mmCIF file of the C-alpha atoms, coordinates in Angstrom:
data_MODEL
# 
_entry.id   MODEL 
# 
loop_
_atom_site.group_PDB 
_atom_site.id 
_atom_site.type_symbol 
_atom_site.label_atom_id 
_atom_site.label_alt_id 
_atom_site.label_comp_id 
_atom_site.label_asym_id 
_atom_site.label_entity_id 
_atom_site.label_seq_id 
_atom_site.pdbx_PDB_ins_code 
_atom_site.Cartn_x 
_atom_site.Cartn_y 
_atom_site.Cartn_z 
_atom_site.occupancy 
_atom_site.B_iso_or_equiv 
_atom_site.pdbx_formal_charge 
_atom_site.auth_seq_id 
_atom_site.auth_comp_id 
_atom_site.auth_asym_id 
_atom_site.auth_atom_id 
_atom_site.pdbx_PDB_model_num 
ATOM 1   C CA . UNK A 1 1   ? -15.232 -7.433  0.762  1.00 0.00 ? 1   UNK A CA 1 
ATOM 2   C CA . UNK A 1 2   ? -12.343 -8.176  3.237  1.00 0.00 ? 2   UNK A CA 1 
ATOM 3   C CA . UNK A 1 3   ? -9.717  -5.716  4.135  1.00 0.00 ? 3   UNK A CA 1 
ATOM 4   C CA . UNK A 1 4   ? -6.109  -5.499  5.884  1.00 0.00 ? 4   UNK A CA 1 
ATOM 5   C CA . UNK A 1 5   ? -5.196  -2.263  7.442  1.00 0.00 ? 5   UNK A CA 1 
ATOM 6   C CA . UNK A 1 6   ? -1.610  -0.933  7.378  1.00 0.00 ? 6   UNK A CA 1 
ATOM 7   C CA . UNK A 1 7   ? -0.247  0.853   10.315 1.00 0.00 ? 7   UNK A CA 1 
ATOM 8   C CA . UNK A 1 8   ? -0.508  4.335   8.760  1.00 0.00 ? 8   UNK A CA 1 
ATOM 9   C CA . UNK A 1 9   ? -4.148  3.934   8.103  1.00 0.00 ? 9   UNK A CA 1 
ATOM 10  C CA . UNK A 1 10  ? -4.949  3.175   11.688 1.00 0.00 ? 10  UNK A CA 1 
ATOM 11  C CA . UNK A 1 11  ? -3.028  6.018   12.983 1.00 0.00 ? 11  UNK A CA 1 
ATOM 12  C CA . UNK A 1 12  ? -4.840  8.352   10.604 1.00 0.00 ? 12  UNK A CA 1 
ATOM 13  C CA . UNK A 1 13  ? -8.028  7.041   11.832 1.00 0.00 ? 13  UNK A CA 1 
ATOM 14  C CA . UNK A 1 14  ? -7.140  7.200   15.501 1.00 0.00 ? 14  UNK A CA 1 
ATOM 15  C CA . UNK A 1 15  ? -5.737  10.613  15.130 1.00 0.00 ? 15  UNK A CA 1 
ATOM 16  C CA . UNK A 1 16  ? -8.907  11.746  13.331 1.00 0.00 ? 16  UNK A CA 1 
ATOM 17  C CA . UNK A 1 17  ? -7.081  12.931  10.119 1.00 0.00 ? 17  UNK A CA 1 
ATOM 18  C CA . UNK A 1 18  ? -9.648  15.272  8.613  1.00 0.00 ? 18  UNK A CA 1 
ATOM 19  C CA . UNK A 1 19  ? -9.288  14.205  5.012  1.00 0.00 ? 19  UNK A CA 1 
ATOM 20  C CA . UNK A 1 20  ? -10.069 10.434  5.447  1.00 0.00 ? 20  UNK A CA 1 
ATOM 21  C CA . UNK A 1 21  ? -12.365 9.305   2.639  1.00 0.00 ? 21  UNK A CA 1 
ATOM 22  C CA . UNK A 1 22  ? -15.816 8.416   3.642  1.00 0.00 ? 22  UNK A CA 1 
ATOM 23  C CA . UNK A 1 23  ? -15.401 5.020   2.136  1.00 0.00 ? 23  UNK A CA 1 
ATOM 24  C CA . UNK A 1 24  ? -12.489 4.203   4.467  1.00 0.00 ? 24  UNK A CA 1 
ATOM 25  C CA . UNK A 1 25  ? -14.401 5.634   7.423  1.00 0.00 ? 25  UNK A CA 1 
ATOM 26  C CA . UNK A 1 26  ? -17.383 3.319   6.501  1.00 0.00 ? 26  UNK A CA 1 
ATOM 27  C CA . UNK A 1 27  ? -15.099 0.331   6.334  1.00 0.00 ? 27  UNK A CA 1 
ATOM 28  C CA . UNK A 1 28  ? -13.445 0.980   9.643  1.00 0.00 ? 28  UNK A CA 1 
ATOM 29  C CA . UNK A 1 29  ? -16.820 1.720   11.445 1.00 0.00 ? 29  UNK A CA 1 
ATOM 30  C CA . UNK A 1 30  ? -17.775 -2.013  10.933 1.00 0.00 ? 30  UNK A CA 1 
ATOM 31  C CA . UNK A 1 31  ? -19.452 -2.276  7.486  1.00 0.00 ? 31  UNK A CA 1 
ATOM 32  C CA . UNK A 1 32  ? -16.769 -4.779  6.523  1.00 0.00 ? 32  UNK A CA 1 
ATOM 33  C CA . UNK A 1 33  ? -14.476 -7.560  7.611  1.00 0.00 ? 33  UNK A CA 1 
ATOM 34  C CA . UNK A 1 34  ? -11.046 -6.241  8.723  1.00 0.00 ? 34  UNK A CA 1 
ATOM 35  C CA . UNK A 1 35  ? -7.844  -7.933  9.708  1.00 0.00 ? 35  UNK A CA 1 
ATOM 36  C CA . UNK A 1 36  ? -4.257  -6.969  10.445 1.00 0.00 ? 36  UNK A CA 1 
ATOM 37  C CA . UNK A 1 37  ? -0.909  -8.527  9.868  1.00 0.00 ? 37  UNK A CA 1 
ATOM 38  C CA . UNK A 1 38  ? 0.842   -9.389  13.053 1.00 0.00 ? 38  UNK A CA 1 
ATOM 39  C CA . UNK A 1 39  ? 3.506   -6.919  11.778 1.00 0.00 ? 39  UNK A CA 1 
ATOM 40  C CA . UNK A 1 40  ? 1.062   -4.139  11.882 1.00 0.00 ? 40  UNK A CA 1 
ATOM 41  C CA . UNK A 1 41  ? 0.216   -4.919  15.590 1.00 0.00 ? 41  UNK A CA 1 
ATOM 42  C CA . UNK A 1 42  ? 3.827   -4.862  16.377 1.00 0.00 ? 42  UNK A CA 1 
ATOM 43  C CA . UNK A 1 43  ? 4.471   -1.520  14.546 1.00 0.00 ? 43  UNK A CA 1 
ATOM 44  C CA . UNK A 1 44  ? 1.489   0.012   16.264 1.00 0.00 ? 44  UNK A CA 1 
ATOM 45  C CA . UNK A 1 45  ? 2.435   -0.865  19.851 1.00 0.00 ? 45  UNK A CA 1 
ATOM 46  C CA . UNK A 1 46  ? 6.207   0.047   19.272 1.00 0.00 ? 46  UNK A CA 1 
ATOM 47  C CA . UNK A 1 47  ? 5.580   3.290   17.525 1.00 0.00 ? 47  UNK A CA 1 
ATOM 48  C CA . UNK A 1 48  ? 8.056   5.852   18.790 1.00 0.00 ? 48  UNK A CA 1 
ATOM 49  C CA . UNK A 1 49  ? 6.417   8.450   21.253 1.00 0.00 ? 49  UNK A CA 1 
ATOM 50  C CA . UNK A 1 50  ? 3.268   6.356   21.679 1.00 0.00 ? 50  UNK A CA 1 
ATOM 51  C CA . UNK A 1 51  ? 1.545   7.797   24.664 1.00 0.00 ? 51  UNK A CA 1 
ATOM 52  C CA . UNK A 1 52  ? -0.471  5.779   27.103 1.00 0.00 ? 52  UNK A CA 1 
ATOM 53  C CA . UNK A 1 53  ? -3.887  7.126   25.971 1.00 0.00 ? 53  UNK A CA 1 
ATOM 54  C CA . UNK A 1 54  ? -2.909  6.472   22.382 1.00 0.00 ? 54  UNK A CA 1 
ATOM 55  C CA . UNK A 1 55  ? -1.830  2.809   23.533 1.00 0.00 ? 55  UNK A CA 1 
ATOM 56  C CA . UNK A 1 56  ? -5.279  2.338   25.095 1.00 0.00 ? 56  UNK A CA 1 
ATOM 57  C CA . UNK A 1 57  ? -6.989  3.605   21.853 1.00 0.00 ? 57  UNK A CA 1 
ATOM 58  C CA . UNK A 1 58  ? -5.128  1.125   19.646 1.00 0.00 ? 58  UNK A CA 1 
ATOM 59  C CA . UNK A 1 59  ? -5.968  -1.824  21.991 1.00 0.00 ? 59  UNK A CA 1 
ATOM 60  C CA . UNK A 1 60  ? -9.776  -0.797  21.966 1.00 0.00 ? 60  UNK A CA 1 
ATOM 61  C CA . UNK A 1 61  ? -9.779  -0.055  18.204 1.00 0.00 ? 61  UNK A CA 1 
ATOM 62  C CA . UNK A 1 62  ? -8.152  -3.537  17.134 1.00 0.00 ? 62  UNK A CA 1 
ATOM 63  C CA . UNK A 1 63  ? -9.726  -5.827  19.722 1.00 0.00 ? 63  UNK A CA 1 
ATOM 64  C CA . UNK A 1 64  ? -12.507 -7.081  17.148 1.00 0.00 ? 64  UNK A CA 1 
ATOM 65  C CA . UNK A 1 65  ? -10.076 -7.413  14.321 1.00 0.00 ? 65  UNK A CA 1 
ATOM 66  C CA . UNK A 1 66  ? -8.549  -10.705 13.173 1.00 0.00 ? 66  UNK A CA 1 
ATOM 67  C CA . UNK A 1 67  ? -4.655  -10.662 13.552 1.00 0.00 ? 67  UNK A CA 1 
ATOM 68  C CA . UNK A 1 68  ? -3.043  -12.770 10.819 1.00 0.00 ? 68  UNK A CA 1 
ATOM 69  C CA . UNK A 1 69  ? -0.126  -14.611 12.364 1.00 0.00 ? 69  UNK A CA 1 
ATOM 70  C CA . UNK A 1 70  ? 2.750   -15.815 10.327 1.00 0.00 ? 70  UNK A CA 1 
ATOM 71  C CA . UNK A 1 71  ? 2.344   -19.149 8.575  1.00 0.00 ? 71  UNK A CA 1 
ATOM 72  C CA . UNK A 1 72  ? 4.326   -21.021 6.019  1.00 0.00 ? 72  UNK A CA 1 
ATOM 73  C CA . UNK A 1 73  ? 2.262   -19.377 3.105  1.00 0.00 ? 73  UNK A CA 1 
ATOM 74  C CA . UNK A 1 74  ? 2.852   -15.961 4.336  1.00 0.00 ? 74  UNK A CA 1 
ATOM 75  C CA . UNK A 1 75  ? 6.444   -16.748 4.878  1.00 0.00 ? 75  UNK A CA 1 
ATOM 76  C CA . UNK A 1 76  ? 6.985   -17.946 1.405  1.00 0.00 ? 76  UNK A CA 1 
ATOM 77  C CA . UNK A 1 77  ? 5.045   -15.075 -0.268 1.00 0.00 ? 77  UNK A CA 1 
ATOM 78  C CA . UNK A 1 78  ? 7.128   -12.689 1.942  1.00 0.00 ? 78  UNK A CA 1 
ATOM 79  C CA . UNK A 1 79  ? 10.547  -14.083 0.751  1.00 0.00 ? 79  UNK A CA 1 
ATOM 80  C CA . UNK A 1 80  ? 9.009   -13.913 -2.868 1.00 0.00 ? 80  UNK A CA 1 
ATOM 81  C CA . UNK A 1 81  ? 8.011   -10.318 -2.411 1.00 0.00 ? 81  UNK A CA 1 
ATOM 82  C CA . UNK A 1 82  ? 11.397  -9.288  -0.875 1.00 0.00 ? 82  UNK A CA 1 
ATOM 83  C CA . UNK A 1 83  ? 13.362  -10.789 -3.577 1.00 0.00 ? 83  UNK A CA 1 
ATOM 84  C CA . UNK A 1 84  ? 11.197  -9.652  -6.542 1.00 0.00 ? 84  UNK A CA 1 
ATOM 85  C CA . UNK A 1 85  ? 10.317  -6.052  -5.303 1.00 0.00 ? 85  UNK A CA 1 
ATOM 86  C CA . UNK A 1 86  ? 12.912  -5.255  -2.669 1.00 0.00 ? 86  UNK A CA 1 
ATOM 87  C CA . UNK A 1 87  ? 10.430  -4.160  -0.133 1.00 0.00 ? 87  UNK A CA 1 
ATOM 88  C CA . UNK A 1 88  ? 11.412  -3.633  3.460  1.00 0.00 ? 88  UNK A CA 1 
ATOM 89  C CA . UNK A 1 89  ? 10.632  -6.835  5.626  1.00 0.00 ? 89  UNK A CA 1 
ATOM 90  C CA . UNK A 1 90  ? 7.609   -5.431  7.522  1.00 0.00 ? 90  UNK A CA 1 
ATOM 91  C CA . UNK A 1 91  ? 6.022   -3.988  4.258  1.00 0.00 ? 91  UNK A CA 1 
ATOM 92  C CA . UNK A 1 92  ? 6.705   -7.449  2.427  1.00 0.00 ? 92  UNK A CA 1 
ATOM 93  C CA . UNK A 1 93  ? 5.153   -9.336  5.397  1.00 0.00 ? 93  UNK A CA 1 
ATOM 94  C CA . UNK A 1 94  ? 2.042   -7.059  5.268  1.00 0.00 ? 94  UNK A CA 1 
ATOM 95  C CA . UNK A 1 95  ? 1.807   -7.516  1.568  1.00 0.00 ? 95  UNK A CA 1 
ATOM 96  C CA . UNK A 1 96  ? 2.138   -11.217 1.787  1.00 0.00 ? 96  UNK A CA 1 
ATOM 97  C CA . UNK A 1 97  ? -0.469  -11.336 4.488  1.00 0.00 ? 97  UNK A CA 1 
ATOM 98  C CA . UNK A 1 98  ? -2.915  -9.387  2.223  1.00 0.00 ? 98  UNK A CA 1 
ATOM 99  C CA . UNK A 1 99  ? -2.152  -11.671 -0.770 1.00 0.00 ? 99  UNK A CA 1 
ATOM 100 C CA . UNK A 1 100 ? -2.395  -14.923 1.126  1.00 0.00 ? 100 UNK A CA 1 
ATOM 101 C CA . UNK A 1 101 ? -5.623  -14.130 2.573  1.00 0.00 ? 101 UNK A CA 1 
ATOM 102 C CA . UNK A 1 102 ? -7.237  -12.261 -0.439 1.00 0.00 ? 102 UNK A CA 1 
ATOM 103 C CA . UNK A 1 103 ? -7.448  -9.039  1.430  1.00 0.00 ? 103 UNK A CA 1 
ATOM 104 C CA . UNK A 1 104 ? -7.532  -5.588  0.009  1.00 0.00 ? 104 UNK A CA 1 
ATOM 105 C CA . UNK A 1 105 ? -4.778  -3.492  1.707  1.00 0.00 ? 105 UNK A CA 1 
ATOM 106 C CA . UNK A 1 106 ? -5.779  -0.118  2.999  1.00 0.00 ? 106 UNK A CA 1 
ATOM 107 C CA . UNK A 1 107 ? -2.478  2.071   3.100  1.00 0.00 ? 107 UNK A CA 1 
ATOM 108 C CA . UNK A 1 108 ? -1.292  5.577   2.221  1.00 0.00 ? 108 UNK A CA 1 
ATOM 109 C CA . UNK A 1 109 ? 2.070   4.021   1.380  1.00 0.00 ? 109 UNK A CA 1 
ATOM 110 C CA . UNK A 1 110 ? 1.151   3.402   -2.241 1.00 0.00 ? 110 UNK A CA 1 
ATOM 111 C CA . UNK A 1 111 ? 4.662   4.122   -3.320 1.00 0.00 ? 111 UNK A CA 1 
ATOM 112 C CA . UNK A 1 112 ? 5.967   0.990   -2.018 1.00 0.00 ? 112 UNK A CA 1 
ATOM 113 C CA . UNK A 1 113 ? 3.066   -1.353  -2.390 1.00 0.00 ? 113 UNK A CA 1 
ATOM 114 C CA . UNK A 1 114 ? 1.809   -0.400  -5.992 1.00 0.00 ? 114 UNK A CA 1 
ATOM 115 C CA . UNK A 1 115 ? 4.581   -2.438  -7.517 1.00 0.00 ? 115 UNK A CA 1 
ATOM 116 C CA . UNK A 1 116 ? 3.454   -5.812  -5.927 1.00 0.00 ? 116 UNK A CA 1 
ATOM 117 C CA . UNK A 1 117 ? 1.633   -7.668  -8.598 1.00 0.00 ? 117 UNK A CA 1 
ATOM 118 C CA . UNK A 1 118 ? -1.929  -8.769  -7.540 1.00 0.00 ? 118 UNK A CA 1 
ATOM 119 C CA . UNK A 1 119 ? -2.090  -6.571  -4.430 1.00 0.00 ? 119 UNK A CA 1 
ATOM 120 C CA . UNK A 1 120 ? -5.170  -4.527  -4.322 1.00 0.00 ? 120 UNK A CA 1 
ATOM 121 C CA . UNK A 1 121 ? -4.816  -1.226  -2.541 1.00 0.00 ? 121 UNK A CA 1 
ATOM 122 C CA . UNK A 1 122 ? -7.108  1.486   -1.246 1.00 0.00 ? 122 UNK A CA 1 
ATOM 123 C CA . UNK A 1 123 ? -5.536  4.789   0.040  1.00 0.00 ? 123 UNK A CA 1 
ATOM 124 C CA . UNK A 1 124 ? -7.615  6.048   3.054  1.00 0.00 ? 124 UNK A CA 1 
ATOM 125 C CA . UNK A 1 125 ? -6.884  9.570   2.116  1.00 0.00 ? 125 UNK A CA 1 
ATOM 126 C CA . UNK A 1 126 ? -8.206  9.256   -1.511 1.00 0.00 ? 126 UNK A CA 1 
# 
């Protein structure tokens, strides 16, 4: 299986959230293919109050993950998702990236992403 990590799931993992599911921990610890939307990368490194040590941890953590850049398919899917589901632009790009690349999205933000038809989601805290 292949996965895309949302910003919140990475922060939960790096901050050692105690109630992370063992399934999510196994995915992150290298048992599966993981990628990120370029938006997730932007959100991570521009997170308010990010300290130097956290910045270093993020760089180290994502260095082996594929970063999915924007392409025409993702842009078109983003537009469709924004129009149909009224998601915020960053969330629409993340959802479109997962759909375009047949990825299961790992996010705790189920409230927004659940409504996107065809998008598979795993909550890292379930």
